[in-house]
PDB file of C-alpha atoms in Angstrom:
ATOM      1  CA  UNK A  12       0.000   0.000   0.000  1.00  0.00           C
ATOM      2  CA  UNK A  13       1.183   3.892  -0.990  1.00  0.00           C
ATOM      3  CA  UNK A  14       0.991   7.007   1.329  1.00  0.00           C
ATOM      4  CA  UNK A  15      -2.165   8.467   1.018  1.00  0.00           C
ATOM      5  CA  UNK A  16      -2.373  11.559  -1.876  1.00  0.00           C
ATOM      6  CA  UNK A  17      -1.278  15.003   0.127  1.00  0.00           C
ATOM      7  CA  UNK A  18      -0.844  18.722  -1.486  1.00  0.00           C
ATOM      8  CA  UNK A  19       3.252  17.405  -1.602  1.00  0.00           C
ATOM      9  CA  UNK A  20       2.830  15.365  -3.977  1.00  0.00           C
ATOM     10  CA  UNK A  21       5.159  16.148  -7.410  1.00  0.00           C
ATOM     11  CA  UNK A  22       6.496  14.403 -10.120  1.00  0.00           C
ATOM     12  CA  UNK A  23       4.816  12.986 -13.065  1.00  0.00           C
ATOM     13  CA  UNK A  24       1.547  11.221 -12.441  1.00  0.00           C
ATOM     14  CA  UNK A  25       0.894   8.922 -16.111  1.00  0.00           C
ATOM     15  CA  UNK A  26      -2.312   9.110 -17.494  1.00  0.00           C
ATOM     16  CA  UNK A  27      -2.389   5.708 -18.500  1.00  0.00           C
ATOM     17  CA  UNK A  28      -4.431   4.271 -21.233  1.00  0.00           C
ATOM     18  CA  UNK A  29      -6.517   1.013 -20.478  1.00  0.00           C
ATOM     19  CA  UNK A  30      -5.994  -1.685 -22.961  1.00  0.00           C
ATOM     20  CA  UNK A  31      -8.970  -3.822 -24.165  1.00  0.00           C
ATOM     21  CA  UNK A  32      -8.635  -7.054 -26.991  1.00  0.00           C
ATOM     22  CA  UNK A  33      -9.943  -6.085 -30.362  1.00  0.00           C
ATOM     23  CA  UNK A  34     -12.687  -8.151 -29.228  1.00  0.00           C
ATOM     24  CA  UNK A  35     -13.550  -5.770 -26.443  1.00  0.00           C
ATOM     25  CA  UNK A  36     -12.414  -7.264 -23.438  1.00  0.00           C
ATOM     26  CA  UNK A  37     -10.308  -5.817 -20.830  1.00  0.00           C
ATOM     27  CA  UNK A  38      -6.351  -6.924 -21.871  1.00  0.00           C
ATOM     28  CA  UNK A  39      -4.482  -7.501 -18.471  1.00  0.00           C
ATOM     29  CA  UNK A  40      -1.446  -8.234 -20.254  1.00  0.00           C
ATOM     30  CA  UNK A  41      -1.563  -5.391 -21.831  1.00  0.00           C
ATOM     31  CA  UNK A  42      -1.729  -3.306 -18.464  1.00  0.00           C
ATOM     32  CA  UNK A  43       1.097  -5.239 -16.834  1.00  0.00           C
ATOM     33  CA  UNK A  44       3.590  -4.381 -19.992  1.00  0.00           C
ATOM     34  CA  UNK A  45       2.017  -0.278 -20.023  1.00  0.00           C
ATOM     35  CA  UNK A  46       2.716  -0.133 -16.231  1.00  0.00           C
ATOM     36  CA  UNK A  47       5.967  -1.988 -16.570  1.00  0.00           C
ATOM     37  CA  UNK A  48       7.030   0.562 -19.994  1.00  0.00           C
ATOM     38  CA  UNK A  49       5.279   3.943 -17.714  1.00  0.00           C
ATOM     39  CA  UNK A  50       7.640   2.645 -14.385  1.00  0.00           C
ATOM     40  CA  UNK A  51      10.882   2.183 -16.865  1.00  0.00           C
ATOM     41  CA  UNK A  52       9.843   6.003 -18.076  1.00  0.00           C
ATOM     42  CA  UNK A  53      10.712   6.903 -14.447  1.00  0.00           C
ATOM     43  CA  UNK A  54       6.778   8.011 -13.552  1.00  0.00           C
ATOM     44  CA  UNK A  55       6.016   9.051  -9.890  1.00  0.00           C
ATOM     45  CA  UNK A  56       3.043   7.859 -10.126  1.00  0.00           C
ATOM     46  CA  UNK A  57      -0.501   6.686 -12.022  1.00  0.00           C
ATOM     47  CA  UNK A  58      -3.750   8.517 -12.588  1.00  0.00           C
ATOM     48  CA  UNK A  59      -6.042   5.528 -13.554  1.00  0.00           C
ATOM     49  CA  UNK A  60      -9.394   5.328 -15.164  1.00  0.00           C
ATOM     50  CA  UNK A  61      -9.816   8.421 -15.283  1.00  0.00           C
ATOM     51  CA  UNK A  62     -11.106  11.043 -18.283  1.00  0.00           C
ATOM     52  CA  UNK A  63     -10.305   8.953 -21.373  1.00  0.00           C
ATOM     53  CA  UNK A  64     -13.280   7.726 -22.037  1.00  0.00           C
ATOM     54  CA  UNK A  65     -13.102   4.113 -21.039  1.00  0.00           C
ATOM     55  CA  UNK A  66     -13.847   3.788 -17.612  1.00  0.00           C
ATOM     56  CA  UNK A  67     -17.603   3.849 -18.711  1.00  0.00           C
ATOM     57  CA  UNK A  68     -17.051   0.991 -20.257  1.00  0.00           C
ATOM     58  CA  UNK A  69     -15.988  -1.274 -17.795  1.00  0.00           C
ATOM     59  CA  UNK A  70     -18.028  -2.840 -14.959  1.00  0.00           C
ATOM     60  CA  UNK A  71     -17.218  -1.868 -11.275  1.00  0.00           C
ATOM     61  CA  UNK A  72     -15.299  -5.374 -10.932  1.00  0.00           C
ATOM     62  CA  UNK A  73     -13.290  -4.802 -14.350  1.00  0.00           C
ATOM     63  CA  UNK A  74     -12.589  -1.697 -12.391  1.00  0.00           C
ATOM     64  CA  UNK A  75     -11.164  -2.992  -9.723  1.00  0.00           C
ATOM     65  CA  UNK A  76      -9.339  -5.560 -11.726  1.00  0.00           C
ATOM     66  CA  UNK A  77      -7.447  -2.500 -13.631  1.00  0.00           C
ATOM     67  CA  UNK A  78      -6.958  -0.597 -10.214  1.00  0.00           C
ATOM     68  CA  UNK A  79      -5.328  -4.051  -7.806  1.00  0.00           C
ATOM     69  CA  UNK A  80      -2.978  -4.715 -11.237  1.00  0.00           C
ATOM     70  CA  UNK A  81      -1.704  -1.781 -11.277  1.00  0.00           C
ATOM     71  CA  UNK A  82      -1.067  -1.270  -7.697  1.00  0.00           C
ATOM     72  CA  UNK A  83       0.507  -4.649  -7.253  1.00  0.00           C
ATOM     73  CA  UNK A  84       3.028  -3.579 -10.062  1.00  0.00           C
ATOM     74  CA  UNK A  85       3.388   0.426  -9.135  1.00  0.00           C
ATOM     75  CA  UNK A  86       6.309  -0.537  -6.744  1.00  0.00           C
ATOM     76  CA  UNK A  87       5.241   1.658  -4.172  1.00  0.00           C
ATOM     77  CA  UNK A  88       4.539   4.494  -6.628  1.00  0.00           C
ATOM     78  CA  UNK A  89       1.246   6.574  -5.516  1.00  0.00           C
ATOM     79  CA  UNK A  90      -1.930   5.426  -7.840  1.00  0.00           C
ATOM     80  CA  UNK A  91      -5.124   7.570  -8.195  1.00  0.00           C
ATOM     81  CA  UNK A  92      -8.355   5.933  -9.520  1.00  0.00           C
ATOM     82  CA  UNK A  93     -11.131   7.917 -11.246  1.00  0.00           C
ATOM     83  CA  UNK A  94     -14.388   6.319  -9.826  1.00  0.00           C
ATOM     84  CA  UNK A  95     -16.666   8.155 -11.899  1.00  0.00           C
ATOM     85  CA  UNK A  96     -19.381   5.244 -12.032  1.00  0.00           C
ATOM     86  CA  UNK A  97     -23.846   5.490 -13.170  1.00  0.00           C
ATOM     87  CA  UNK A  98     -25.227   6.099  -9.564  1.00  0.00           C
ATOM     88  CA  UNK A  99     -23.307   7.913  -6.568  1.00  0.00           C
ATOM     89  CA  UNK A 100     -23.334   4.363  -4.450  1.00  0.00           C
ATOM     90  CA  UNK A 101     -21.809   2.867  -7.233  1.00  0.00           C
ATOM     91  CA  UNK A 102     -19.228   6.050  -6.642  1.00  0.00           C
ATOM     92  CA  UNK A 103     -18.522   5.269  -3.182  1.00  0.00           C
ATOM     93  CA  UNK A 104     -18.221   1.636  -3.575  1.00  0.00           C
ATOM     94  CA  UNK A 105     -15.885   2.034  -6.299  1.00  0.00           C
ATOM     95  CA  UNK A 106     -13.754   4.730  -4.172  1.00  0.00           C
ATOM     96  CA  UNK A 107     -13.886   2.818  -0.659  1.00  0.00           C
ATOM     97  CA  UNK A 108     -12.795  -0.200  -2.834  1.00  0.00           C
ATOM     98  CA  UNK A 109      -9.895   1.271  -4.569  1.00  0.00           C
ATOM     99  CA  UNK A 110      -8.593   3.103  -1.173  1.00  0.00           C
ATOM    100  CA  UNK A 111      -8.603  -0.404   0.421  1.00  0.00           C
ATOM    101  CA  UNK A 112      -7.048  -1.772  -2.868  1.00  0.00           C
ATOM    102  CA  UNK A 113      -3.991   0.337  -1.835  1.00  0.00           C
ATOM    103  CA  UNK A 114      -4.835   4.030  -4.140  1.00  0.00           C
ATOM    104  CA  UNK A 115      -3.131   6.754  -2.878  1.00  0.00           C
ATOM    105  CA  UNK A 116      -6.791   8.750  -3.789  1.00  0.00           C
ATOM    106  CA  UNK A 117      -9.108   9.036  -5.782  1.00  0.00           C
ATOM    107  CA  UNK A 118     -11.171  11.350  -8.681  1.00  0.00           C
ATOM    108  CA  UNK A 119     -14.369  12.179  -9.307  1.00  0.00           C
ATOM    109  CA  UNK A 120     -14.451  14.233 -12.739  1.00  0.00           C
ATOM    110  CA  UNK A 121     -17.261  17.102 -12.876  1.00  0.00           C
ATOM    111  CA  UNK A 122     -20.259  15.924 -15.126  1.00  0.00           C
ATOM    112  CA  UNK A 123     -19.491  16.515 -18.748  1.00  0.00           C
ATOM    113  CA  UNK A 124     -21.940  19.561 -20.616  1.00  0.00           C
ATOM    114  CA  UNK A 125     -24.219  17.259 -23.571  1.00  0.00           C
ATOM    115  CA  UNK A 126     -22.683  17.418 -26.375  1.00  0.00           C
ATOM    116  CA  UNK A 127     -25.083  17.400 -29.738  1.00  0.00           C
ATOM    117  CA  UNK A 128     -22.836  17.445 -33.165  1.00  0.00           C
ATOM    118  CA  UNK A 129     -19.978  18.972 -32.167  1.00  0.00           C
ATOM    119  CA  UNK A 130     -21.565  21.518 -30.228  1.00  0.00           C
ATOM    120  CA  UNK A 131     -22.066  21.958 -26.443  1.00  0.00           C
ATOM    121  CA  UNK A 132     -26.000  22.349 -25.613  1.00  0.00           C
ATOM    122  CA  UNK A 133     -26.802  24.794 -22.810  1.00  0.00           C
ATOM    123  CA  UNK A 134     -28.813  23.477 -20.198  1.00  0.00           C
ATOM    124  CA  UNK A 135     -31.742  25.725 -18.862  1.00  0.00           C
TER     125      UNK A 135
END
């Protein structure tokens, strides 16, 4: 397990991709050879799951799978988990699991503006 996230922490934090099969299933291969390339890079630490558009895809367990991988390979390097999730009790599950999973913290993105075409729709 990592130090908990505090306002000291520096360095470079990867945003790292998750991997999926071309036939759409989550690659764990794949992460163990990204977080083994990102840790040769010299990275401080991992941002996980977080605003590239996949984490919507995955169930809370293929979450979880992504987030105890990675810690068990971050060699004590701090790892933050996006829990953005449908539902806020699927949001603190997926954040009380991670934390116990060994994440240094965690992120919930704001709520993205609909998007129609290219173009932002205001909301009244």
């Amino acid at each position: 397990m990592t130090a908990k996230l505090t306002e000291s922490a520096k360095g470079v934090y990867i945003i790292a991709a998750t991997p999926f099969t071309e036939e759409g299933a989550l690659d764990l291969q794949s992460i163990d050879t990204l977080t083994d390339f990102y840790l040769g890079c010299g990275v401080h630490g991992f941002t996980l799951l977080g605003m590239m558009g996949e984490a919507h895809k995955l169930t809370a367990d293929e979450s979880l799978s992504v987030v105890n991988r990675v810690v068990g390979r971050a060699q004590g390097r701090q790892v933050i988990v996006g829990v953005s999730h449908a539902g806020l009790e699927n949001v603190r599950r997926l954040a009380h699991e991670a934390m116990i999973a060994g994440a240094a913290g965690v992120i919930i993105p704001s709520r993205r503006p609909p998007y129609k075409g290219g173009l932002i729709i205001e909301e009244t």
